[in-house]
PDB file of C-alpha atoms in Angstrom:
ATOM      1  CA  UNK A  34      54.189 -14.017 -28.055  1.00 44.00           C
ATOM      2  CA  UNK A  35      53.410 -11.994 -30.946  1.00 51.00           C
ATOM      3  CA  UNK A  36      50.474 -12.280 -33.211  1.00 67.00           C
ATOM      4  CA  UNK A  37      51.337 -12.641 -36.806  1.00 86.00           C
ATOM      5  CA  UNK A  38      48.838 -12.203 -39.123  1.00 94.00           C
ATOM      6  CA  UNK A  39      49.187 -13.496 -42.802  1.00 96.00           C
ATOM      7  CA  UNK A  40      47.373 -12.072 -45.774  1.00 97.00           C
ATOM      8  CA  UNK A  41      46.469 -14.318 -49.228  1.00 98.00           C
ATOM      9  CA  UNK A  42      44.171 -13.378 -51.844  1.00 97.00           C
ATOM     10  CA  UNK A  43      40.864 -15.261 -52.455  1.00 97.00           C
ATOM     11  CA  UNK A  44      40.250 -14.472 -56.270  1.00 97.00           C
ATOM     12  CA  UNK A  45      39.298 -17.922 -58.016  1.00 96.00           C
ATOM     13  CA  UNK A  46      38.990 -21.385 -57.856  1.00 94.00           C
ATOM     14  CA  UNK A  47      42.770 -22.250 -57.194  1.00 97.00           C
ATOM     15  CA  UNK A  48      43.050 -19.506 -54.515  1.00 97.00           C
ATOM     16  CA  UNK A  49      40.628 -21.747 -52.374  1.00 96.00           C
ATOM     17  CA  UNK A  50      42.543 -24.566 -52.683  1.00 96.00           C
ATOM     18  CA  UNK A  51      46.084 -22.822 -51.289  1.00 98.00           C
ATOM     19  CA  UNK A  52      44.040 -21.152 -48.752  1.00 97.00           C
ATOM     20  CA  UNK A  53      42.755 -24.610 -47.756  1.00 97.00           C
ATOM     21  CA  UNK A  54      46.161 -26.221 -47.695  1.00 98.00           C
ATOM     22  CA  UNK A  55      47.594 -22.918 -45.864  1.00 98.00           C
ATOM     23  CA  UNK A  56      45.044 -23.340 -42.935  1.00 98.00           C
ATOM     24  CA  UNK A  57      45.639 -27.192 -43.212  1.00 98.00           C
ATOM     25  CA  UNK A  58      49.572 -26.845 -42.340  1.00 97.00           C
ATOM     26  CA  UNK A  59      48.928 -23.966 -39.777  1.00 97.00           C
ATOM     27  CA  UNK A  60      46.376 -26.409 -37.866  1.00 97.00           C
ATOM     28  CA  UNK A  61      49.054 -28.710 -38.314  1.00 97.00           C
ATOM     29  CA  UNK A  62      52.014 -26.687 -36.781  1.00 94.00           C
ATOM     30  CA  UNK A  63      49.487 -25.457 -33.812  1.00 93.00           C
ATOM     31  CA  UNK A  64      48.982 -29.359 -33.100  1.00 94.00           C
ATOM     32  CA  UNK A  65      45.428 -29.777 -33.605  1.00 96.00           C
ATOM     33  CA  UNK A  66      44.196 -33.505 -33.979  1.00 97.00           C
ATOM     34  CA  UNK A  67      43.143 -34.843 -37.514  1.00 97.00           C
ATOM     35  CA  UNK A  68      39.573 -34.076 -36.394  1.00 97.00           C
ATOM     36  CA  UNK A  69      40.424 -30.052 -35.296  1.00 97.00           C
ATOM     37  CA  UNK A  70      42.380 -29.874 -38.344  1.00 97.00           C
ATOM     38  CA  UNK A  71      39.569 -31.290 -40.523  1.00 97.00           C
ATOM     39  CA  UNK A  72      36.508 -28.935 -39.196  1.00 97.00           C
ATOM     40  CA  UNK A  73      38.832 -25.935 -39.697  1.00 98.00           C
ATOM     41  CA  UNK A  74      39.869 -26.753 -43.129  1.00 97.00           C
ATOM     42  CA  UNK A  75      36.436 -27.592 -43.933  1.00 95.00           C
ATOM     43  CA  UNK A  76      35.395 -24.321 -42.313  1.00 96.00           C
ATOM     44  CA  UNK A  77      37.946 -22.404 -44.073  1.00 97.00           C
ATOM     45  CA  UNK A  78      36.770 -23.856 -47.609  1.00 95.00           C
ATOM     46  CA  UNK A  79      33.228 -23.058 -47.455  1.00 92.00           C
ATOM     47  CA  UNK A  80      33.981 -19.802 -46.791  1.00 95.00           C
ATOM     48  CA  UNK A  81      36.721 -19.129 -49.277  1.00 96.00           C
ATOM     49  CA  UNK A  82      34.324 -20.430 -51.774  1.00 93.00           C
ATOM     50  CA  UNK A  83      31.538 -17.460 -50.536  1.00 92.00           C
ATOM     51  CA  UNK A  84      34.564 -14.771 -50.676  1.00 94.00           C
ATOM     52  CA  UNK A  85      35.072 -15.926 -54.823  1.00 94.00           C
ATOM     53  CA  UNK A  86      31.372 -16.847 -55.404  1.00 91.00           C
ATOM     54  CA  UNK A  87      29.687 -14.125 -53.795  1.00 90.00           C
ATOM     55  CA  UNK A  88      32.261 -11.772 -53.245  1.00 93.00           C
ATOM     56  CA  UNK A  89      33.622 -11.716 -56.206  1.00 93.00           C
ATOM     57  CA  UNK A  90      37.048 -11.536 -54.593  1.00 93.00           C
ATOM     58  CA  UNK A  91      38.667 -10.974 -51.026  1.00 97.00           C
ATOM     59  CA  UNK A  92      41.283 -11.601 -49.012  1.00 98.00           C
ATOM     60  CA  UNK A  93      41.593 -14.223 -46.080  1.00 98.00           C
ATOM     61  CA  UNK A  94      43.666 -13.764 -42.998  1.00 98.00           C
ATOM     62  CA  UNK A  95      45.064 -16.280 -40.408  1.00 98.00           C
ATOM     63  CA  UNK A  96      46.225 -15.701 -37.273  1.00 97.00           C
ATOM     64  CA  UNK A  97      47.327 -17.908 -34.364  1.00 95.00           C
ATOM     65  CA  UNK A  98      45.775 -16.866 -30.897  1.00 95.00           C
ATOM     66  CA  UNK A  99      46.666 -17.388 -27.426  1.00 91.00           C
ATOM     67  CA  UNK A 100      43.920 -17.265 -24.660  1.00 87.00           C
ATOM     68  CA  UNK A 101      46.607 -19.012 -22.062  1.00 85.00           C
ATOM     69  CA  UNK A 102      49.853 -20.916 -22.403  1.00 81.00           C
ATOM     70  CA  UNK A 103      47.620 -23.720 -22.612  1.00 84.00           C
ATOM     71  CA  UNK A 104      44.717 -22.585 -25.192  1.00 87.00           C
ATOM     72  CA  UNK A 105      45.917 -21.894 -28.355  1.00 92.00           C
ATOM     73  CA  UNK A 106      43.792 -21.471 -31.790  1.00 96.00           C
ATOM     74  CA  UNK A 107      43.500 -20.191 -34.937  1.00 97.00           C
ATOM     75  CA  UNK A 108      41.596 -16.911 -35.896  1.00 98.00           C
ATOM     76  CA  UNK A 109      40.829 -16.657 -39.803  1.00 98.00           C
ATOM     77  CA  UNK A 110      39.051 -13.343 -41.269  1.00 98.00           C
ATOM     78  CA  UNK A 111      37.340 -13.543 -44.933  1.00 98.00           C
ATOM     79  CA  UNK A 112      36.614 -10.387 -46.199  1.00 97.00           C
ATOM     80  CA  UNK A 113      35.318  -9.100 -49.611  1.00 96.00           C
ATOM     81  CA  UNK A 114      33.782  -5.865 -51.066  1.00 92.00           C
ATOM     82  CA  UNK A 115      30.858  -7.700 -52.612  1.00 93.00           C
ATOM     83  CA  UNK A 116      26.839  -6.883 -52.796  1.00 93.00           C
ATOM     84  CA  UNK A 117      27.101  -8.351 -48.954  1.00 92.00           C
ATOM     85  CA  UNK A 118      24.395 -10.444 -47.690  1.00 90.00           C
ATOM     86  CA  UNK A 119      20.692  -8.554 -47.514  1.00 87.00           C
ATOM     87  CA  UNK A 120      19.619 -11.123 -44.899  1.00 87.00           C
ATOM     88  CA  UNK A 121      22.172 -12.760 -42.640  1.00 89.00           C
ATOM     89  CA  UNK A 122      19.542 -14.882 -40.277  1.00 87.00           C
ATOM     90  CA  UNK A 123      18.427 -16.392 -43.456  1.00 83.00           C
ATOM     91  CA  UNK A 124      21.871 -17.287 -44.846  1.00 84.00           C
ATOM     92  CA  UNK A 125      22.475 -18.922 -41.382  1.00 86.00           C
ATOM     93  CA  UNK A 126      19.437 -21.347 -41.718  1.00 82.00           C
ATOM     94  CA  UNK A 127      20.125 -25.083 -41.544  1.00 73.00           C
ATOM     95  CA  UNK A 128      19.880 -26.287 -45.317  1.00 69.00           C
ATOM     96  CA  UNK A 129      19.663 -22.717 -47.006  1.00 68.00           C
ATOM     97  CA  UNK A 130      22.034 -22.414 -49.897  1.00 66.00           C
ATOM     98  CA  UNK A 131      21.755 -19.900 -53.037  1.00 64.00           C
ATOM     99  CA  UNK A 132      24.723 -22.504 -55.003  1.00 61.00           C
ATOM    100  CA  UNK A 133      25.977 -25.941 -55.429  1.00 56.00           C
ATOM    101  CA  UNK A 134      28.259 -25.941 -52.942  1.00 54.00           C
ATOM    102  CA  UNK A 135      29.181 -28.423 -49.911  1.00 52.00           C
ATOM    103  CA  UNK A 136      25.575 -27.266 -48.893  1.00 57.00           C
ATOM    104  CA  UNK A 137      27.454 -26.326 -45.693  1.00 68.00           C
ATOM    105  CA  UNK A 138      27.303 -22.582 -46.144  1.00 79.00           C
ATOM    106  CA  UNK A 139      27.727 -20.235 -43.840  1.00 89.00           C
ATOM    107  CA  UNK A 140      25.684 -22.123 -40.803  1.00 89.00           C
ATOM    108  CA  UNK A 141      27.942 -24.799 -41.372  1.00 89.00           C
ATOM    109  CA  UNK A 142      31.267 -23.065 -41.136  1.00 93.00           C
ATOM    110  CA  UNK A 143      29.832 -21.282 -37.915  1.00 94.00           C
ATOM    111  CA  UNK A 144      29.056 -25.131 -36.269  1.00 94.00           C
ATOM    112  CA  UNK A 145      32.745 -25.971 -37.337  1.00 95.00           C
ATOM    113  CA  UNK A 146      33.835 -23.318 -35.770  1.00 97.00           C
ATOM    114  CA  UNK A 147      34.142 -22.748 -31.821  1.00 96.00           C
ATOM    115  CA  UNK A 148      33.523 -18.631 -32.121  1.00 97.00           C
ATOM    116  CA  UNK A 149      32.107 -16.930 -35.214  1.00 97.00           C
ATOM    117  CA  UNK A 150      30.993 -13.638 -35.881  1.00 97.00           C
ATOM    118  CA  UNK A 151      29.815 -12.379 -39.270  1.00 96.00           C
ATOM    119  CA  UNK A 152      29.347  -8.437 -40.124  1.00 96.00           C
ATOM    120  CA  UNK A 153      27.596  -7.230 -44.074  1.00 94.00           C
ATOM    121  CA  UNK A 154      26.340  -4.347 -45.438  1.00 89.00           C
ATOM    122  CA  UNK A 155      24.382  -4.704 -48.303  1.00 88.00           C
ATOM    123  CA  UNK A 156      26.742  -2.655 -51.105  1.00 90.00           C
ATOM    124  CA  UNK A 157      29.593  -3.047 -48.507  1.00 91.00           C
ATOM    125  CA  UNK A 158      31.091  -6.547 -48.421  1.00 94.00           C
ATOM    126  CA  UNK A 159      30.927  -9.311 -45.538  1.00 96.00           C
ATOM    127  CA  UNK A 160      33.676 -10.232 -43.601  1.00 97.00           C
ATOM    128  CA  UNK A 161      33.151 -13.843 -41.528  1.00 97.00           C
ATOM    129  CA  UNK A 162      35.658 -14.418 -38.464  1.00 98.00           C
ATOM    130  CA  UNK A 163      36.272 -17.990 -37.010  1.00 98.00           C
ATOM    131  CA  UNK A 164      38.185 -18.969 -34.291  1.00 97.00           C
ATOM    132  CA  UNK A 165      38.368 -22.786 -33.489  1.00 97.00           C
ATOM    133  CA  UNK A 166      40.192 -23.316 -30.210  1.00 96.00           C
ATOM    134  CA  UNK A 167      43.080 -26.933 -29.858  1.00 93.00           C
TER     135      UNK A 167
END
């Protein structure tokens, strides 16, 4: 079973809201439950929101994974070349937000999420992986 991997632009306001329907339908054709499908889209908006807020612009990339026959997920990458994040522990604090949106930020996306690993250089861009797991 090959990996694809798709690649769609996060550059504004609209580009969130295709890359939440996107990761909607792929949740949907992996056969997660409402609930799955709901975190992950949830997830998946927070963070597209970062990519065109702070970011200025990225890209986001979705993936379907297979861990066994009988665990399969979904793996998305946001990356941008932004100012990056100068202090990542602090931007993962319950509560701590630096905009108006869900308030979920980046601590929330990582709680939706079953694996989550984020990497920023200050000057370099951040790029946020989640994997949640059917």
């Amino acid at each position: 079973m090959g990996n694809e991997v798709e690649i769609y632009p996060v550059r504004s306001g609209e580009d969130v809201v295709k890359a939440r329907q996107i990761v909607r339908s792929r949740a949907m054709d992996a056969g997660f439950s409402l609930v799955e499908q709901t975190k992950i889209v949830t997830a998946a908006s927070e963070l597209a929101r970062n990519t065109v807020i702070y970011g200025g612009c990225g890209e986001m990339r979705i993936e379907r994974v297979y861990q066994s026959p009988r665990r399969t997920g979904l793996r998305l990458v946001f990356e941008d070349k932004g100012p990056g994040i100068p202090d990542i522990d602090l931007a993962l604090r319950d509560g701590y937000t630096t905009g108006n949106g869900l308030g979920l930020g980046l601590n929330g996306a990582r709680k939706l999420s079953h694996e989550f690993d984020i990497q920023s250089k200050p000057g370099a861009g951040t790029r946020v992986t989640i994997t949640r797991w059917k």
